Amino acid sequence: MAATNPKSLRAAGLLESWHITRHLLGMDSCVIISARYVCTNGSSLNKEHLFSALQELIDMHPILCVMVRNEDSKPSFVKLETIDLSSVVHFSASNDLEAAIQRQLSTRFDTSTQLPLWRVEVLNDNTVILAYHHGIGDGLSGVAFHRLLLLALEEGNTASSAEVTVPELISLLPPIEAVTNLRPSIFKIISAVLSLFLPASWKRSYYVWSANPVSKTADFTARVKLMTFSPENMAVFAKICRSHKATITSAVYVLACAVLSRLVPAHSPAYRTLCATVAISLRGVAGGSEDAFCDYVAAHTSYPPIHPGFQWSVAANYATELQRQKSSCREEIGMISLVANNIGGFMKGMLGNKRNATFEISNAGRVAGISAGRQWAIERMAFAQSDLVLGPALKINAIGDPTGALNITLTWGDAAIDKEVVESFATQFEEGFRALLV
């Protein structure tokens, strides 16, 4: 790529700018979706076949051909002329998925280089770990990547070179605000403005336990813990959820609330609630396809009371609440427009203050129907993301792989929540899950 004349494809949108700025400030790294690839004849992934498949994906998704330019705090996407896959793909001798995810989450993209905003690590057991900048894609984008990579590997083509030439004319999918209405209501805007002047004790956040405050500096130490729930147990769990008019996401939400409620420090009687955010895909309202690589996601925030017990009625009600939020949660992204001219300043102002949320659930859903009768199949998928500095203290990232198993990746930062609390959470969550099966 000629450094003197980079081609700007378009300005970053509201949500993309939010994620790009957070990364530039050293407060974020990447989103990760991994999958283990299994060949019917026992073959291993080799560089020639993988590079050929990746070249096909690059042709399908122009966003994989860009870097970020940030002039006058106005980020834009700039086209790369070539991509050297040998600089993007790393083959590892390790099989330790948890350690690899932790390593990837601890590694930010160097946006000053002529490299794309994604990278791949291949473990010795054929696990392909895709790490990508949140500014170019949401969690479902990584699912789309693996779905299309599987199809490309089926073709069995080999690459003669690691260098990919990017077509002269490419166009990116539009930002989320160009395909759906994000405008917040007047009531929401007035509420946000008024909250700036209310006494702290008048705000819901005053009574929230959200673990440790945001560090005064961008402390960026990632921690990871993987949990797997078997296909057999998930089949039973899904049936029980349906019988109670709940969903897997709403049941995980209530179970997480119950477990975290038991872990609130006993000497803190002022705490009455938790604060939870749940990611909601906007692809449906925005007309985005399941194979798109885009940043079309929002989140719903709630303040569940501190309560150590699991209640199916709460899970059923929350499932209904999430269904209603599929459209209205768009306003949360629209609110970014209020600080669009100073996103960086807004984020820096959060340093040293109380953390906004206790935990977050992101469920990429069940990845199914893509391996039957094929030479290649995928299993043991994992989903993880960063936002370790400003984000919720604990992130619960879930994905169901084609085997029927549910894999949950807990991610957190050292400064956000104590490791002992997370270890206790994981143990009690698994115990609580098993109790719900009987």
mmCIF file of N, CA, C and O in Angstrom, residues 200-249:
data_model
loop_
_atom_site.group_PDB
_atom_site.id
_atom_site.type_symbol
_atom_site.label_atom_id
_atom_site.label_comp_id
_atom_site.label_asym_id
_atom_site.label_seq_id
_atom_site.Cartn_x
_atom_site.Cartn_y
_atom_site.Cartn_z
ATOM 1 N N ALA A 200 -25.930 11.677 43.954
ATOM 2 C CA ALA A 200 -25.554 10.287 43.688
ATOM 3 C C ALA A 200 -26.564 9.303 44.267
ATOM 4 O O ALA A 200 -26.894 8.290 43.646
ATOM 5 N N SER A 201 -27.085 9.602 45.469
ATOM 6 C CA SER A 201 -28.000 8.671 46.138
ATOM 7 C C SER A 201 -29.366 8.589 45.457
ATOM 8 O O SER A 201 -30.184 7.743 45.804
ATOM 9 N N TRP A 202 -29.641 9.485 44.504
ATOM 10 C CA TRP A 202 -30.906 9.449 43.771
ATOM 11 C C TRP A 202 -30.819 8.563 42.528
ATOM 12 O O TRP A 202 -31.825 8.333 41.872
ATOM 13 N N LYS A 203 -29.631 8.102 42.204
ATOM 14 C CA LYS A 203 -29.438 7.327 40.980
ATOM 15 C C LYS A 203 -29.450 5.829 41.293
ATOM 16 O O LYS A 203 -29.005 5.404 42.355
ATOM 17 N N ARG A 204 -29.941 5.055 40.329
ATOM 18 C CA ARG A 204 -29.960 3.597 40.522
ATOM 19 C C ARG A 204 -28.562 3.035 40.706
ATOM 20 O O ARG A 204 -28.353 2.066 41.444
ATOM 21 N N SER A 205 -27.599 3.650 40.034
ATOM 22 C CA SER A 205 -26.230 3.141 40.093
ATOM 23 C C SER A 205 -25.635 3.228 41.499
ATOM 24 O O SER A 205 -24.688 2.502 41.822
ATOM 25 N N TYR A 206 -26.184 4.075 42.339
ATOM 26 C CA TYR A 206 -25.649 4.269 43.687
ATOM 27 C C TYR A 206 -25.740 2.982 44.510
ATOM 28 O O TYR A 206 -24.887 2.701 45.357
ATOM 29 N N TYR A 207 -26.776 2.187 44.258
ATOM 30 C CA TYR A 207 -27.028 0.990 45.051
ATOM 31 C C TYR A 207 -26.537 -0.290 44.360
ATOM 32 O O TYR A 207 -26.826 -1.388 44.813
ATOM 33 N N VAL A 208 -25.801 -0.132 43.268
ATOM 34 C CA VAL A 208 -25.310 -1.280 42.497
ATOM 35 C C VAL A 208 -23.966 -1.750 43.034
ATOM 36 O O VAL A 208 -23.050 -0.945 43.271
ATOM 37 N N TRP A 209 -23.834 -3.082 43.204
ATOM 38 C CA TRP A 209 -22.516 -3.655 43.446
ATOM 39 C C TRP A 209 -21.921 -4.031 42.094
ATOM 40 O O TRP A 209 -22.468 -4.852 41.357
ATOM 41 N N SER A 210 -20.802 -3.404 41.763
ATOM 42 C CA SER A 210 -20.171 -3.662 40.463
ATOM 43 C C SER A 210 -18.698 -4.005 40.620
ATOM 44 O O SER A 210 -17.868 -3.627 39.778
ATOM 45 N N ALA A 211 -18.384 -4.698 41.711
ATOM 46 C CA ALA A 211 -17.009 -5.132 41.991
ATOM 47 C C ALA A 211 -16.098 -3.915 42.153
ATOM 48 O O ALA A 211 -16.495 -2.933 42.774
ATOM 49 N N ASN A 212 -14.907 -3.948 41.556
ATOM 50 C CA ASN A 212 -13.939 -2.879 41.791
ATOM 51 C C ASN A 212 -14.211 -1.664 40.907
ATOM 52 O O ASN A 212 -14.699 -1.806 39.788
ATOM 53 N N PRO A 213 -13.869 -0.470 41.388
ATOM 54 C CA PRO A 213 -14.015 0.725 40.541
ATOM 55 C C PRO A 213 -13.130 0.617 39.301
ATOM 56 O O PRO A 213 -12.204 -0.195 39.242
ATOM 57 N N VAL A 214 -13.422 1.444 38.323
ATOM 58 C CA VAL A 214 -12.552 1.524 37.146
ATOM 59 C C VAL A 214 -11.193 2.054 37.596
ATOM 60 O O VAL A 214 -11.120 3.010 38.370
ATOM 61 N N SER A 215 -10.127 1.422 37.142
ATOM 62 C CA SER A 215 -8.790 1.866 37.532
ATOM 63 C C SER A 215 -8.522 3.278 37.008
ATOM 64 O O SER A 215 -9.135 3.719 36.031
ATOM 65 N N LYS A 216 -7.611 3.972 37.655
ATOM 66 C CA LYS A 216 -7.310 5.345 37.254
ATOM 67 C C LYS A 216 -6.482 5.410 35.976
ATOM 68 O O LYS A 216 -6.397 6.444 35.327
ATOM 69 N N THR A 217 -5.868 4.300 35.630
ATOM 70 C CA THR A 217 -5.135 4.188 34.373
ATOM 71 C C THR A 217 -5.683 2.988 33.602
ATOM 72 O O THR A 217 -6.395 2.159 34.158
ATOM 73 N N ALA A 218 -5.335 2.899 32.348
ATOM 74 C CA ALA A 218 -5.854 1.823 31.496
ATOM 75 C C ALA A 218 -5.130 0.513 31.791
ATOM 76 O O ALA A 218 -4.324 0.020 30.983
ATOM 77 N N ASP A 219 -5.391 -0.057 32.974
ATOM 78 C CA ASP A 219 -4.816 -1.349 33.350
ATOM 79 C C ASP A 219 -5.385 -2.434 32.448
ATOM 80 O O ASP A 219 -6.586 -2.643 32.398
ATOM 81 N N PHE A 220 -4.488 -3.138 31.735
ATOM 82 C CA PHE A 220 -4.971 -4.023 30.679
ATOM 83 C C PHE A 220 -4.400 -5.423 30.840
ATOM 84 O O PHE A 220 -3.597 -5.890 30.039
ATOM 85 N N THR A 221 -4.812 -6.111 31.889
ATOM 86 C CA THR A 221 -4.377 -7.491 32.117
ATOM 87 C C THR A 221 -5.581 -8.412 31.980
ATOM 88 O O THR A 221 -6.500 -8.366 32.791
ATOM 89 N N ALA A 222 -5.595 -9.226 30.943
ATOM 90 C CA ALA A 222 -6.752 -10.081 30.648
ATOM 91 C C ALA A 222 -6.658 -11.402 31.385
ATOM 92 O O ALA A 222 -5.580 -11.984 31.522
ATOM 93 N N ARG A 223 -7.823 -11.886 31.856
ATOM 94 C CA ARG A 223 -7.926 -13.200 32.468
ATOM 95 C C ARG A 223 -9.070 -13.961 31.801
ATOM 96 O O ARG A 223 -10.076 -13.370 31.413
ATOM 97 N N VAL A 224 -8.903 -15.287 31.719
ATOM 98 C CA VAL A 224 -9.873 -16.109 30.988
ATOM 99 C C VAL A 224 -10.122 -17.412 31.738
ATOM 100 O O VAL A 224 -9.178 -18.009 32.294
ATOM 101 N N LYS A 225 -11.369 -17.852 31.728
ATOM 102 C CA LYS A 225 -11.710 -19.175 32.259
ATOM 103 C C LYS A 225 -12.773 -19.786 31.366
ATOM 104 O O LYS A 225 -13.804 -19.154 31.085
ATOM 105 N N LEU A 226 -12.534 -21.003 30.887
ATOM 106 C CA LEU A 226 -13.458 -21.696 29.995
ATOM 107 C C LEU A 226 -14.314 -22.690 30.760
ATOM 108 O O LEU A 226 -13.828 -23.392 31.656
ATOM 109 N N MET A 227 -15.582 -22.753 30.406
ATOM 110 C CA MET A 227 -16.502 -23.742 30.966
ATOM 111 C C MET A 227 -17.264 -24.388 29.818
ATOM 112 O O MET A 227 -17.671 -23.695 28.874
ATOM 113 N N THR A 228 -17.469 -25.699 29.885
ATOM 114 C CA THR A 228 -18.201 -26.422 28.846
ATOM 115 C C THR A 228 -19.329 -27.232 29.467
ATOM 116 O O THR A 228 -19.128 -27.921 30.476
ATOM 117 N N PHE A 229 -20.499 -27.151 28.836
ATOM 118 C CA PHE A 229 -21.669 -27.909 29.268
ATOM 119 C C PHE A 229 -22.039 -28.859 28.128
ATOM 120 O O PHE A 229 -22.235 -28.438 26.988
ATOM 121 N N SER A 230 -22.103 -30.135 28.434
ATOM 122 C CA SER A 230 -22.176 -31.191 27.422
ATOM 123 C C SER A 230 -23.439 -31.113 26.575
ATOM 124 O O SER A 230 -24.458 -30.548 26.998
ATOM 125 N N PRO A 231 -23.400 -31.693 25.364
ATOM 126 C CA PRO A 231 -24.602 -31.729 24.514
ATOM 127 C C PRO A 231 -25.793 -32.388 25.200
ATOM 128 O O PRO A 231 -26.933 -31.939 25.055
ATOM 129 N N GLU A 232 -25.525 -33.464 25.943
ATOM 130 C CA GLU A 232 -26.612 -34.167 26.624
ATOM 131 C C GLU A 232 -27.276 -33.266 27.674
ATOM 132 O O GLU A 232 -28.514 -33.182 27.753
ATOM 133 N N ASN A 233 -26.457 -32.600 28.469
ATOM 134 C CA ASN A 233 -27.003 -31.706 29.489
ATOM 135 C C ASN A 233 -27.709 -30.510 28.866
ATOM 136 O O ASN A 233 -28.742 -30.050 29.384
ATOM 137 N N MET A 234 -27.179 -30.006 27.759
ATOM 138 C CA MET A 234 -27.802 -28.839 27.124
ATOM 139 C C MET A 234 -29.144 -29.198 26.501
ATOM 140 O O MET A 234 -30.064 -28.368 26.473
ATOM 141 N N ALA A 235 -29.267 -30.412 25.993
ATOM 142 C CA ALA A 235 -30.557 -30.842 25.440
ATOM 143 C C ALA A 235 -31.628 -30.855 26.529
ATOM 144 O O ALA A 235 -32.763 -30.398 26.330
ATOM 145 N N VAL A 236 -31.250 -31.357 27.707
ATOM 146 C CA VAL A 236 -32.181 -31.373 28.841
ATOM 147 C C VAL A 236 -32.467 -29.953 29.309
ATOM 148 O O VAL A 236 -33.630 -29.584 29.558
ATOM 149 N N PHE A 237 -31.428 -29.143 29.408
ATOM 150 C CA PHE A 237 -31.581 -27.767 29.897
ATOM 151 C C PHE A 237 -32.475 -26.943 28.970
ATOM 152 O O PHE A 237 -33.347 -26.191 29.439
ATOM 153 N N ALA A 238 -32.282 -27.088 27.658
ATOM 154 C CA ALA A 238 -33.100 -26.343 26.700
ATOM 155 C C ALA A 238 -34.567 -26.730 26.824
ATOM 156 O O ALA A 238 -35.469 -25.880 26.737
ATOM 157 N N LYS A 239 -34.827 -28.018 27.029
ATOM 158 C CA LYS A 239 -36.208 -28.495 27.189
ATOM 159 C C LYS A 239 -36.846 -27.918 28.445
ATOM 160 O O LYS A 239 -38.007 -27.489 28.438
ATOM 161 N N ILE A 240 -36.079 -27.889 29.536
ATOM 162 C CA ILE A 240 -36.589 -27.327 30.783
ATOM 163 C C ILE A 240 -36.864 -25.834 30.625
ATOM 164 O O ILE A 240 -37.890 -25.322 31.102
ATOM 165 N N CYS A 241 -35.964 -25.130 29.940
ATOM 166 C CA CYS A 241 -36.171 -23.695 29.696
ATOM 167 C C CYS A 241 -37.473 -23.460 28.947
ATOM 168 O O CYS A 241 -38.279 -22.578 29.305
ATOM 169 N N ARG A 242 -37.698 -24.235 27.889
ATOM 170 C CA ARG A 242 -38.928 -24.073 27.099
ATOM 171 C C ARG A 242 -40.164 -24.348 27.943
ATOM 172 O O ARG A 242 -41.188 -23.656 27.812
ATOM 173 N N SER A 243 -40.080 -25.330 28.825
ATOM 174 C CA SER A 243 -41.238 -25.669 29.659
ATOM 175 C C SER A 243 -41.597 -24.540 30.609
ATOM 176 O O SER A 243 -42.752 -24.426 31.052
ATOM 177 N N HIS A 244 -40.621 -23.677 30.923
ATOM 178 C CA HIS A 244 -40.867 -22.547 31.822
ATOM 179 C C HIS A 244 -41.008 -21.229 31.042
ATOM 180 O O HIS A 244 -41.029 -20.157 31.656
ATOM 181 N N LYS A 245 -41.104 -21.326 29.689
ATOM 182 C CA LYS A 245 -41.210 -20.149 28.821
ATOM 183 C C LYS A 245 -40.018 -19.210 28.985
ATOM 184 O O LYS A 245 -40.146 -17.988 28.900
ATOM 185 N N ALA A 246 -38.865 -19.813 29.229
ATOM 186 C CA ALA A 246 -37.619 -19.068 29.342
ATOM 187 C C ALA A 246 -36.723 -19.433 28.163
ATOM 188 O O ALA A 246 -37.027 -20.336 27.377
ATOM 189 N N THR A 247 -35.624 -18.734 28.041
ATOM 190 C CA THR A 247 -34.615 -19.051 27.025
ATOM 191 C C THR A 247 -33.315 -19.391 27.741
ATOM 192 O O THR A 247 -33.171 -19.146 28.952
ATOM 193 N N ILE A 248 -32.372 -19.931 27.000
ATOM 194 C CA ILE A 248 -31.076 -20.223 27.603
ATOM 195 C C ILE A 248 -30.425 -18.935 28.102
ATOM 196 O O ILE A 248 -29.864 -18.891 29.205
ATOM 197 N N THR A 249 -30.528 -17.859 27.319
ATOM 198 C CA THR A 249 -29.939 -16.585 27.741
ATOM 199 C C THR A 249 -30.579 -16.069 29.014
ATOM 200 O O THR A 249 -29.879 -15.642 29.951
#
